[in-house]
């Protein structure tokens, strides 16, 4: 572990499960998960009629926390933050339980209030998406938090004392449901929503979903659609998809649900109660779509710990790239910035319509990350770069943009003879194929122009006159290294852009 890294363990004692996640963090607030442990708890099911959690029922939690502590010691964790959410928070004897667990495990545990839980969930989402306005919903085992944000700033939130586990106990029939039970839970949830007028002020905004219910629904939908990029984070579900699940899942028996491809058996009983809560909220607020976030409460606790005064990033993409460059890219930032400058000079001379802002972003991300594959094998780096980006933790990109960056960053001279969008035709637009080739060749030519990574080509000027492009390279002398790479990249560039290109090198005299 680098000297400038701090290793932090976040323990989330939830109503359904207890988790430990260990992160390596940078001084700039970047982080990378290096270990996760989980134990099923179902604490919401252990609350007595008097609203208590009995100490005898909590004794099973202590060994889990003790093992978490051992894992933290084995990984050399510098700091641990542990928080308990709804099941313990809402118990009549919550302070007693927290004291018992803290003393028995020797881990200081804090009670996460409903406001904090909603706020931490918001921090996890807002730093993982470049979105200005929206709602966040976090359906846990014993509570549901809803937050409204505008202009990337927290505005309102509410924590309701119902979640997927305790409503399954209250309304479900051992994991089985009938139409009457579904209506009763819908009415129960709606009855609580109407008490908060701000929930009606964001019609048409996206709803970002946290928790196992949303991840499970997303995986089910991806399996059924044969979705070509099985990433949970950023996956979008339409209103029609949510309605379809509501027409299918409650009618299935608990036993039949356990055999569903893509659904964990441990969630087969509570997926329906979570779905009913989600659809009721989704319809009530008038959401436009549901987007799954892979980052939530635990990441929010981490953001709050690392940057308590300014935990919201202006750009999740820039924040994400900065983190990836810190952990995974063995390339000079000076070199990457220089290649970006050369690429922008070229692209500025070629702009001819389209979403140029998005194209400029695709060029930028592709250049910044084109070296990732060399961590695995320098000589096959492009193949590994493509896989890495397809499965990467880049935040701030849609699934479509993630695929485009992977194909552009890994572009080779042979790529121009292939239909690269075919594998992901369910996600990409018909027009994307042309731009993969155009931006791919432009990026590869720009990389080749600084192939030695010494800045021999200090700048360039490009002039487009009809079908002729003149590129004048600037520098003290012309490049002697990598000339063949420049010529190969230039050939592919000319063919794809259908241009006659004159490339003038500085003199080596």
Short mmCIF file of C-alpha atoms in Angstrom, two decimals:
data_model
loop_
_atom_site.label_atom_id
_atom_site.label_comp_id
_atom_site.label_asym_id
_atom_site.label_seq_id
_atom_site.Cartn_x
_atom_site.Cartn_y
_atom_site.Cartn_z
CA UNK A 1 0.00 0.00 0.00
CA UNK A 2 1.35 3.42 -0.94
CA UNK A 3 2.52 5.76 1.81
CA UNK A 4 -0.07 8.37 0.81
CA UNK A 5 -3.02 5.96 1.03
CA UNK A 6 -5.30 5.52 4.02
CA UNK A 7 -7.16 2.23 4.46
CA UNK A 8 -10.66 2.63 5.89
CA UNK A 9 -13.24 0.04 6.93
CA UNK A 10 -16.95 0.91 6.82
CA UNK A 11 -19.32 -1.38 8.74
CA UNK A 12 -23.02 -1.12 7.91
CA UNK A 13 -25.29 -2.89 10.43
CA UNK A 14 -28.47 -2.97 8.37
CA UNK A 15 -31.90 -4.43 8.91
CA UNK A 16 -31.35 -7.20 6.37
CA UNK A 17 -27.59 -7.73 6.37
CA UNK A 18 -24.36 -6.63 8.02
CA UNK A 19 -21.48 -5.64 5.75
CA UNK A 20 -17.87 -4.64 5.99
CA UNK A 21 -16.28 -2.85 3.06
CA UNK A 22 -12.59 -1.92 3.11
CA UNK A 23 -11.43 0.97 0.94
CA UNK A 24 -8.04 2.32 0.00
CA UNK A 25 -8.39 6.11 -0.09
CA UNK A 26 -6.23 8.90 -1.52
CA UNK A 27 -5.55 12.33 0.02
CA UNK A 28 -7.84 13.78 -2.68
CA UNK A 29 -10.77 11.68 -1.45
CA UNK A 30 -10.61 8.98 -4.11
CA UNK A 31 -11.25 5.40 -3.10
CA UNK A 32 -11.08 1.83 -4.28
CA UNK A 33 -12.79 -1.23 -2.74
CA UNK A 34 -10.30 -3.93 -1.82
CA UNK A 35 -12.48 -6.22 0.34
CA UNK A 36 -16.13 -6.82 1.17
CA UNK A 37 -17.67 -9.22 3.69
CA UNK A 38 -21.37 -9.81 4.28
CA UNK A 39 -23.51 -11.68 6.79
CA UNK A 40 -27.29 -12.05 6.61
CA UNK A 41 -28.93 -10.75 9.78
CA UNK A 42 -32.65 -10.06 9.16
CA UNK A 43 -32.70 -7.94 12.33
CA UNK A 44 -36.11 -6.50 11.39
CA UNK A 45 -37.62 -9.95 11.87
CA UNK A 46 -36.29 -10.11 15.45
CA UNK A 47 -38.08 -7.03 16.77
CA UNK A 48 -40.60 -8.03 19.46
CA UNK A 49 -44.20 -6.83 19.69
CA UNK A 50 -42.97 -4.32 22.26
CA UNK A 51 -40.56 -2.89 19.66
CA UNK A 52 -37.45 -4.25 21.36
CA UNK A 53 -34.41 -6.15 20.16
CA UNK A 54 -33.56 -8.64 22.86
CA UNK A 55 -29.91 -9.10 23.81
CA UNK A 56 -30.16 -12.88 23.36
CA UNK A 57 -31.15 -12.32 19.71
CA UNK A 58 -28.22 -9.95 19.21
CA UNK A 59 -25.60 -12.40 20.45
CA UNK A 60 -25.30 -13.80 16.91
CA UNK A 61 -24.23 -10.36 15.69
CA UNK A 62 -21.23 -10.12 18.03
CA UNK A 63 -19.17 -12.95 16.42
CA UNK A 64 -19.77 -11.34 13.01
CA UNK A 65 -18.46 -8.00 14.26
CA UNK A 66 -15.49 -9.74 15.90
CA UNK A 67 -14.62 -11.42 12.58
CA UNK A 68 -14.99 -8.09 10.80
CA UNK A 69 -12.47 -6.70 13.26
CA UNK A 70 -10.07 -9.57 12.51
CA UNK A 71 -10.42 -8.90 8.76
CA UNK A 72 -9.66 -5.20 9.33
CA UNK A 73 -6.55 -6.12 11.33
CA UNK A 74 -5.42 -8.58 8.64
CA UNK A 75 -5.78 -5.89 5.98
CA UNK A 76 -4.03 -3.22 8.03
CA UNK A 77 -7.03 -0.92 8.24
CA UNK A 78 -6.15 2.52 9.63
CA UNK A 79 -9.64 3.61 10.63
CA UNK A 80 -13.04 1.95 11.12
CA UNK A 81 -16.44 3.61 11.00
CA UNK A 82 -19.42 1.50 12.05
CA UNK A 83 -23.05 2.55 11.84
CA UNK A 84 -26.39 0.91 12.66
CA UNK A 85 -29.50 1.78 10.69
CA UNK A 86 -33.25 1.26 10.95
CA UNK A 87 -33.69 -2.03 12.84
CA UNK A 88 -31.55 -0.91 15.78
CA UNK A 89 -32.37 2.80 15.41
CA UNK A 90 -36.11 2.20 15.69
CA UNK A 91 -35.90 -0.33 18.51
CA UNK A 92 -37.29 0.84 21.85
CA UNK A 93 -34.00 -0.13 23.49
CA UNK A 94 -31.65 1.10 20.76
CA UNK A 95 -29.12 2.71 23.13
CA UNK A 96 -28.92 -0.47 25.18
CA UNK A 97 -28.25 -2.57 22.07
CA UNK A 98 -25.61 -0.18 20.72
CA UNK A 99 -23.80 -0.15 24.06
CA UNK A 100 -23.89 -3.95 24.21
CA UNK A 101 -22.61 -4.46 20.66
CA UNK A 102 -19.90 -1.78 21.00
CA UNK A 103 -18.56 -3.21 24.26
CA UNK A 104 -18.81 -6.85 23.20
CA UNK A 105 -17.01 -6.25 19.88
CA UNK A 106 -14.71 -3.40 20.99
CA UNK A 107 -15.89 -1.49 17.90
CA UNK A 108 -17.43 1.96 18.54
CA UNK A 109 -20.82 1.90 16.79
CA UNK A 110 -22.92 4.97 15.99
CA UNK A 111 -26.66 5.06 15.38
CA UNK A 112 -27.28 6.42 11.89
CA UNK A 113 -30.37 8.64 12.10
CA UNK A 114 -33.03 8.61 9.38
CA UNK A 115 -31.79 11.98 8.14
CA UNK A 116 -28.18 10.76 8.06
CA UNK A 117 -29.13 7.58 6.23
CA UNK A 118 -30.91 9.59 3.53
CA UNK A 119 -28.06 12.10 3.33
CA UNK A 120 -25.37 9.43 3.08
CA UNK A 121 -27.37 7.70 0.34
CA UNK A 122 -27.57 11.02 -1.52
CA UNK A 123 -23.79 11.50 -1.21
CA UNK A 124 -23.20 8.05 -2.66
CA UNK A 125 -25.45 8.76 -5.64
CA UNK A 126 -24.47 12.36 -6.42
CA UNK A 127 -20.77 11.48 -6.55
CA UNK A 128 -21.47 8.54 -8.86
CA UNK A 129 -23.61 10.32 -11.49
CA UNK A 130 -23.30 13.59 -13.38
CA UNK A 131 -26.92 14.59 -12.81
CA UNK A 132 -28.32 17.91 -11.62
CA UNK A 133 -31.82 17.03 -10.33
CA UNK A 134 -33.51 13.86 -9.18
CA UNK A 135 -34.85 11.66 -6.39
CA UNK A 136 -33.01 8.96 -4.45
CA UNK A 137 -34.77 5.99 -2.86
CA UNK A 138 -33.04 3.57 -0.52
CA UNK A 139 -35.18 0.54 0.36
CA UNK A 140 -33.54 -1.28 3.22
CA UNK A 141 -34.81 -4.09 5.37
CA UNK A 142 -36.46 -1.89 7.98
CA UNK A 143 -36.68 1.59 6.48
CA UNK A 144 -37.08 3.46 3.22
CA UNK A 145 -35.41 6.82 2.63
CA UNK A 146 -36.44 9.23 -0.14
CA UNK A 147 -34.39 12.30 -1.00
CA UNK A 148 -34.93 15.14 -3.48
CA UNK A 149 -31.89 16.99 -4.84
CA UNK A 150 -31.63 19.92 -7.22
CA UNK A 151 -28.52 21.48 -8.75
CA UNK A 152 -26.47 18.64 -7.21
CA UNK A 153 -27.47 19.85 -3.75
CA UNK A 154 -29.51 18.05 -1.10
CA UNK A 155 -32.96 19.65 -0.71
CA UNK A 156 -35.42 17.37 1.18
CA UNK A 157 -35.47 13.88 2.63
CA UNK A 158 -37.66 11.60 4.72
CA UNK A 159 -37.02 8.26 6.39
CA UNK A 160 -40.00 5.92 6.67
CA UNK A 161 -39.97 3.05 9.22
CA UNK A 162 -40.87 0.41 6.63
CA UNK A 163 -38.65 -1.67 4.38
CA UNK A 164 -38.54 -4.93 2.45
CA UNK A 165 -38.12 -7.18 5.51
CA UNK A 166 -40.58 -5.73 8.04
CA UNK A 167 -43.35 -5.16 5.45
CA UNK A 168 -42.94 -8.76 4.29
CA UNK A 169 -43.59 -9.78 7.90
CA UNK A 170 -46.51 -7.34 8.24
CA UNK A 171 -48.25 -7.97 4.91
CA UNK A 172 -46.75 -11.02 3.21
CA UNK A 173 -47.90 -14.56 3.71
CA UNK A 174 -44.57 -16.28 4.31
CA UNK A 175 -43.20 -14.78 1.13
CA UNK A 176 -46.42 -15.44 -0.78
CA UNK A 177 -48.77 -12.65 -1.82
CA UNK A 178 -52.33 -12.25 -3.01
CA UNK A 179 -53.99 -9.23 -4.62
CA UNK A 180 -55.52 -8.10 -1.34
CA UNK A 181 -52.17 -8.11 0.49
CA UNK A 182 -50.58 -6.16 -2.35
CA UNK A 183 -53.32 -3.49 -2.19
CA UNK A 184 -52.95 -3.22 1.60
CA UNK A 185 -49.20 -2.55 1.38
CA UNK A 186 -49.70 -0.06 -1.46
CA UNK A 187 -52.30 1.80 0.62
CA UNK A 188 -50.03 1.73 3.67
CA UNK A 189 -47.10 3.25 1.76
CA UNK A 190 -49.28 5.86 -0.01
CA UNK A 191 -50.76 6.86 3.34
CA UNK A 192 -47.30 7.85 4.52
CA UNK A 193 -46.25 9.55 1.27
CA UNK A 194 -49.19 12.00 1.26
CA UNK A 195 -47.91 13.51 4.50
CA UNK A 196 -45.00 15.18 2.63
CA UNK A 197 -45.96 17.76 0.00
CA UNK A 198 -42.44 18.10 -1.48
CA UNK A 199 -42.75 14.58 -2.91
CA UNK A 200 -45.11 16.05 -5.53
CA UNK A 201 -42.69 18.78 -6.67
CA UNK A 202 -40.41 16.71 -8.92
CA UNK A 203 -42.65 15.13 -11.52
CA UNK A 204 -40.60 13.85 -14.46
CA UNK A 205 -37.31 13.55 -12.58
CA UNK A 206 -35.30 10.30 -12.57
CA UNK A 207 -35.40 8.10 -9.48
CA UNK A 208 -32.04 6.66 -8.39
CA UNK A 209 -32.43 3.41 -6.50
CA UNK A 210 -30.23 1.96 -3.77
CA UNK A 211 -30.35 -1.37 -2.02
CA UNK A 212 -30.82 -5.04 -2.81
CA UNK A 213 -34.36 -4.73 -4.15
CA UNK A 214 -33.34 -2.48 -7.04
CA UNK A 215 -30.15 -4.40 -7.80
CA UNK A 216 -32.12 -7.66 -7.90
CA UNK A 217 -34.78 -6.22 -10.21
CA UNK A 218 -32.06 -4.87 -12.48
CA UNK A 219 -30.32 -8.25 -12.70
CA UNK A 220 -33.63 -9.97 -13.47
CA UNK A 221 -34.37 -7.48 -16.23
CA UNK A 222 -30.89 -7.83 -17.71
CA UNK A 223 -31.23 -11.63 -17.79
CA UNK A 224 -34.61 -11.46 -19.47
CA UNK A 225 -33.44 -8.88 -22.02
CA UNK A 226 -30.10 -10.66 -22.60
CA UNK A 227 -28.53 -7.28 -21.95
CA UNK A 228 -25.03 -7.13 -23.41
CA UNK A 229 -23.38 -5.16 -20.57
CA UNK A 230 -24.33 -6.79 -17.25
CA UNK A 231 -23.27 -3.88 -15.04
CA UNK A 232 -25.70 -2.96 -12.27
CA UNK A 233 -24.52 0.60 -11.71
CA UNK A 234 -26.18 2.97 -14.15
CA UNK A 235 -28.67 0.41 -15.44
CA UNK A 236 -31.98 2.06 -16.31
CA UNK A 237 -35.43 0.53 -15.99
CA UNK A 238 -38.48 2.04 -17.66
CA UNK A 239 -41.96 2.48 -16.23
CA UNK A 240 -43.11 -0.43 -18.43
CA UNK A 241 -40.44 -2.71 -16.95
CA UNK A 242 -41.49 -1.89 -13.38
CA UNK A 243 -45.17 -2.47 -14.23
CA UNK A 244 -44.26 -5.80 -15.84
CA UNK A 245 -42.50 -6.95 -12.68
CA UNK A 246 -45.56 -5.95 -10.64
CA UNK A 247 -47.77 -8.08 -12.85
CA UNK A 248 -45.49 -11.13 -12.57
CA UNK A 249 -43.59 -11.37 -9.28
CA UNK A 250 -46.41 -11.06 -6.68
CA UNK A 251 -48.40 -13.80 -8.42
CA UNK A 252 -45.48 -16.24 -8.30
CA UNK A 253 -45.12 -18.49 -5.28
CA UNK A 254 -42.14 -18.08 -2.99
CA UNK A 255 -40.80 -21.47 -4.13
CA UNK A 256 -41.08 -20.57 -7.79
CA UNK A 257 -39.36 -17.24 -7.23
CA UNK A 258 -36.37 -19.04 -5.72
CA UNK A 259 -35.73 -20.63 -9.12
CA UNK A 260 -35.70 -17.35 -11.06
CA UNK A 261 -32.47 -16.92 -12.99
CA UNK A 262 -30.75 -13.80 -11.69
CA UNK A 263 -32.53 -13.63 -8.31
CA UNK A 264 -30.72 -14.63 -5.13
CA UNK A 265 -32.59 -17.28 -3.14
CA UNK A 266 -32.04 -15.24 0.02
CA UNK A 267 -34.07 -12.40 -1.52
CA UNK A 268 -36.86 -14.48 -3.08
CA UNK A 269 -39.25 -13.79 -0.19
CA UNK A 270 -38.64 -10.04 0.28
CA UNK A 271 -38.30 -9.03 -3.39
CA UNK A 272 -42.07 -8.55 -3.68
CA UNK A 273 -42.46 -6.29 -0.65
CA UNK A 274 -39.50 -4.21 -1.87
CA UNK A 275 -40.98 -4.04 -5.36
CA UNK A 276 -44.39 -2.90 -4.05
CA UNK A 277 -42.77 -0.12 -2.00
CA UNK A 278 -40.67 0.94 -4.98
CA UNK A 279 -43.48 0.99 -7.55
CA UNK A 280 -45.79 2.87 -5.19
CA UNK A 281 -43.17 5.58 -4.62
CA UNK A 282 -42.21 5.63 -8.31
CA UNK A 283 -45.79 6.29 -9.40
CA UNK A 284 -46.55 8.73 -6.60
CA UNK A 285 -43.63 11.07 -7.36
CA UNK A 286 -44.18 10.75 -11.13
CA UNK A 287 -40.65 9.56 -11.89
CA UNK A 288 -39.47 9.35 -15.50
CA UNK A 289 -37.20 6.32 -15.08
CA UNK A 290 -35.43 4.20 -12.47
CA UNK A 291 -31.64 4.17 -12.43
CA UNK A 292 -29.70 1.75 -10.26
CA UNK A 293 -26.82 3.14 -8.22
CA UNK A 294 -24.06 0.81 -7.13
CA UNK A 295 -22.96 3.35 -4.55
CA UNK A 296 -25.01 4.47 -1.58
CA UNK A 297 -24.97 4.47 2.21
CA UNK A 298 -21.49 3.03 2.79
CA UNK A 299 -19.87 5.25 0.16
CA UNK A 300 -21.79 8.21 1.61
CA UNK A 301 -20.40 7.42 5.07
CA UNK A 302 -16.95 7.34 3.48
CA UNK A 303 -17.41 10.67 1.63
CA UNK A 304 -18.62 12.25 4.87
CA UNK A 305 -15.60 10.90 6.72
CA UNK A 306 -13.05 11.98 4.09
CA UNK A 307 -14.50 15.36 3.10
CA UNK A 308 -17.02 16.43 5.78
CA UNK A 309 -16.98 20.09 4.72
CA UNK A 310 -17.35 19.57 0.95
CA UNK A 311 -18.42 15.97 0.22
CA UNK A 312 -20.24 16.70 -3.10
CA UNK A 313 -18.03 16.69 -6.21
CA UNK A 314 -18.77 19.14 -9.03
CA UNK A 315 -18.21 16.40 -11.61
CA UNK A 316 -18.44 12.71 -10.81
CA UNK A 317 -16.66 11.91 -14.08
CA UNK A 318 -13.62 14.07 -13.30
CA UNK A 319 -13.60 12.74 -9.73
CA UNK A 320 -13.77 9.16 -11.01
CA UNK A 321 -11.03 9.67 -13.60
CA UNK A 322 -8.78 11.28 -11.00
CA UNK A 323 -9.25 8.26 -8.74
CA UNK A 324 -8.56 5.76 -11.55
CA UNK A 325 -5.42 7.66 -12.57
CA UNK A 326 -4.22 7.53 -8.95
CA UNK A 327 -4.74 3.78 -8.59
CA UNK A 328 -4.59 2.16 -12.00
CA UNK A 329 -2.85 4.24 -14.69
CA UNK A 330 0.92 4.02 -14.98
CA UNK A 331 1.28 6.93 -17.36
CA UNK A 332 2.38 10.53 -17.00
CA UNK A 333 -0.54 12.94 -16.56
CA UNK A 334 1.54 15.44 -18.53
CA UNK A 335 1.65 13.01 -21.46
CA UNK A 336 -2.08 12.28 -21.31
CA UNK A 337 -2.94 15.99 -21.17
CA UNK A 338 -0.63 16.64 -24.10
CA UNK A 339 -2.27 13.94 -26.24
CA UNK A 340 -5.64 15.48 -25.37
CA UNK A 341 -4.40 18.86 -26.60
CA UNK A 342 -3.27 17.38 -29.93
CA UNK A 343 -6.56 15.46 -30.32
CA UNK A 344 -8.63 18.58 -29.62
CA UNK A 345 -6.66 20.54 -32.22
CA UNK A 346 -7.46 17.85 -34.80
CA UNK A 347 -11.10 17.52 -33.81
CA UNK A 348 -11.68 21.28 -33.87
CA UNK A 349 -10.68 21.32 -37.54
CA UNK A 350 -13.06 18.46 -38.39
CA UNK A 351 -16.28 19.38 -36.57
CA UNK A 352 -19.20 18.85 -38.91
CA UNK A 353 -22.28 18.42 -36.79
CA UNK A 354 -23.41 15.85 -34.26
CA UNK A 355 -23.23 16.11 -30.51
CA UNK A 356 -19.75 17.62 -30.43
CA UNK A 357 -19.81 18.12 -26.65
CA UNK A 358 -20.35 14.39 -26.13
CA UNK A 359 -17.74 13.52 -28.76
CA UNK A 360 -15.18 15.76 -27.06
CA UNK A 361 -15.92 13.99 -23.78
CA UNK A 362 -15.49 10.57 -25.42
CA UNK A 363 -12.12 11.63 -26.84
CA UNK A 364 -10.99 12.94 -23.44
CA UNK A 365 -12.00 9.84 -21.45
CA UNK A 366 -10.61 7.45 -24.07
CA UNK A 367 -7.21 9.15 -24.03
CA UNK A 368 -7.06 9.34 -20.25
CA UNK A 369 -7.76 5.60 -19.93
CA UNK A 370 -6.15 4.11 -23.04
CA UNK A 371 -3.20 2.77 -21.04
CA UNK A 372 -5.19 0.72 -18.51
CA UNK A 373 -4.67 -2.57 -20.34
CA UNK A 374 -0.87 -2.29 -20.11
CA UNK A 375 -1.19 -3.11 -16.40
CA UNK A 376 -2.03 -6.67 -17.49
CA UNK A 377 0.10 -7.10 -20.63
CA UNK A 378 1.92 -4.29 -22.42
CA UNK A 379 1.95 -6.12 -25.76
CA UNK A 380 -1.78 -6.91 -25.68
CA UNK A 381 -2.82 -3.76 -23.91
CA UNK A 382 -5.62 -2.75 -26.29
CA UNK A 383 -7.50 -6.01 -25.82
CA UNK A 384 -7.21 -5.68 -22.05
CA UNK A 385 -8.10 -1.98 -22.16
CA UNK A 386 -11.36 -2.79 -23.89
CA UNK A 387 -12.31 -5.38 -21.26
CA UNK A 388 -11.20 -3.17 -18.36
CA UNK A 389 -13.26 -0.18 -19.51
CA UNK A 390 -16.34 -2.34 -20.16
CA UNK A 391 -16.18 -3.49 -16.54
CA UNK A 392 -14.68 -0.39 -14.97
CA UNK A 393 -15.74 1.78 -12.03
CA UNK A 394 -15.99 4.91 -14.21
CA UNK A 395 -18.73 7.14 -12.79
CA UNK A 396 -20.55 9.83 -14.71
CA UNK A 397 -20.97 7.82 -17.93
CA UNK A 398 -24.06 6.06 -19.24
CA UNK A 399 -23.70 2.41 -20.28
CA UNK A 400 -23.69 3.52 -23.92
CA UNK A 401 -20.92 6.06 -23.29
CA UNK A 402 -18.92 3.48 -21.34
CA UNK A 403 -19.02 1.08 -24.30
CA UNK A 404 -18.08 3.84 -26.75
CA UNK A 405 -15.06 4.85 -24.64
CA UNK A 406 -13.94 1.21 -24.42
CA UNK A 407 -14.13 0.78 -28.21
CA UNK A 408 -12.46 4.12 -28.97
CA UNK A 409 -9.66 3.74 -26.40
CA UNK A 410 -8.80 0.22 -27.65
CA UNK A 411 -9.07 1.06 -31.37
CA UNK A 412 -6.41 -0.41 -33.66
CA UNK A 413 -5.61 -0.06 -37.36
CA UNK A 414 -7.37 -3.40 -37.97
CA UNK A 415 -10.55 -2.16 -36.30
CA UNK A 416 -11.65 -0.14 -39.33
CA UNK A 417 -12.53 -3.38 -41.15
CA UNK A 418 -14.80 -4.59 -38.32
CA UNK A 419 -18.34 -3.74 -37.25
CA UNK A 420 -17.51 -2.91 -33.67
CA UNK A 421 -21.01 -2.00 -32.47
CA UNK A 422 -22.51 -5.42 -33.29
CA UNK A 423 -22.00 -7.02 -29.85
CA UNK A 424 -23.75 -4.12 -28.13
CA UNK A 425 -26.39 -3.24 -30.70
CA UNK A 426 -29.04 -3.41 -27.94
CA UNK A 427 -27.39 -0.42 -26.24
CA UNK A 428 -25.65 1.60 -28.98
CA UNK A 429 -27.31 3.89 -31.51
CA UNK A 430 -27.15 3.15 -35.24
CA UNK A 431 -25.04 6.29 -35.73
CA UNK A 432 -22.47 5.22 -33.13
CA UNK A 433 -20.65 2.82 -35.46
CA UNK A 434 -19.39 5.66 -37.67
CA UNK A 435 -18.20 7.70 -34.68
CA UNK A 436 -16.39 4.76 -33.07
CA UNK A 437 -14.20 4.58 -36.18
CA UNK A 438 -13.80 8.33 -36.62
CA UNK A 439 -12.95 9.07 -32.99
CA UNK A 440 -10.96 5.84 -32.65
CA UNK A 441 -8.62 6.73 -35.51
CA UNK A 442 -8.33 10.35 -34.32
CA UNK A 443 -7.39 9.23 -30.80
CA UNK A 444 -4.85 6.67 -32.06
CA UNK A 445 -3.21 9.23 -34.36
CA UNK A 446 -2.96 11.70 -31.48
CA UNK A 447 -1.41 9.05 -29.23
CA UNK A 448 1.09 8.12 -31.97
CA UNK A 449 2.16 11.75 -32.35
CA UNK A 450 3.48 11.60 -28.79
CA UNK A 451 4.50 7.95 -28.94
CA UNK A 452 7.81 8.62 -27.16
CA UNK A 453 5.89 10.46 -24.41
CA UNK A 454 8.51 13.22 -24.46
CA UNK A 455 6.48 15.96 -26.15
CA UNK A 456 8.66 16.09 -29.28
CA UNK A 457 5.57 17.28 -31.19
CA UNK A 458 4.77 20.32 -29.07
CA UNK A 459 1.61 21.33 -30.94
CA UNK A 460 -0.13 21.15 -34.29
CA UNK A 461 -2.21 23.26 -36.63
CA UNK A 462 -4.84 21.62 -38.84
CA UNK A 463 -6.70 23.20 -41.75
CA UNK A 464 -9.58 21.53 -43.59
CA UNK A 465 -10.21 22.75 -47.14
CA UNK A 466 -12.89 20.71 -48.81
CA UNK A 467 -11.63 17.14 -48.76
CA UNK A 468 -8.04 18.10 -47.95
CA UNK A 469 -6.62 18.29 -44.43
CA UNK A 470 -3.26 19.92 -43.83
CA UNK A 471 -1.62 19.06 -40.51
CA UNK A 472 1.45 21.07 -39.55
CA UNK A 473 3.36 19.63 -36.62
CA UNK A 474 5.33 21.95 -34.37
CA UNK A 475 8.47 21.17 -32.40
CA UNK A 476 12.19 21.76 -32.15
CA UNK A 477 12.70 18.72 -34.39
CA UNK A 478 10.63 15.97 -35.94
CA UNK A 479 9.97 12.66 -34.18
CA UNK A 480 12.53 9.94 -34.85
CA UNK A 481 10.85 7.31 -32.67
CA UNK A 482 7.49 5.80 -33.54
CA UNK A 483 7.38 7.14 -37.10
CA UNK A 484 5.97 3.84 -38.38
CA UNK A 485 3.19 4.01 -35.77
CA UNK A 486 2.33 7.53 -36.94
CA UNK A 487 2.20 6.41 -40.57
CA UNK A 488 -0.06 3.43 -39.76
CA UNK A 489 -2.39 5.56 -37.62
CA UNK A 490 -2.49 8.23 -40.33
CA UNK A 491 -3.44 5.67 -42.99
CA UNK A 492 -6.39 4.42 -40.91
CA UNK A 493 -7.40 8.00 -40.10
CA UNK A 494 -7.44 9.02 -43.79
CA UNK A 495 -9.51 6.00 -44.81
CA UNK A 496 -12.14 6.40 -42.08
CA UNK A 497 -12.53 10.17 -42.43
CA UNK A 498 -12.29 9.92 -46.26
CA UNK A 499 -9.74 12.72 -46.44
CA UNK A 500 -6.56 13.52 -48.29
CA UNK A 501 -4.10 14.38 -45.52
CA UNK A 502 -0.80 16.21 -45.81
CA UNK A 503 1.28 15.84 -42.67
CA UNK A 504 4.25 18.20 -42.32
CA UNK A 505 6.95 17.26 -39.80
CA UNK A 506 9.40 19.76 -38.29
CA UNK A 507 12.86 19.52 -39.80
CA UNK A 508 15.49 17.33 -38.14
CA UNK A 509 18.28 19.33 -39.70
#
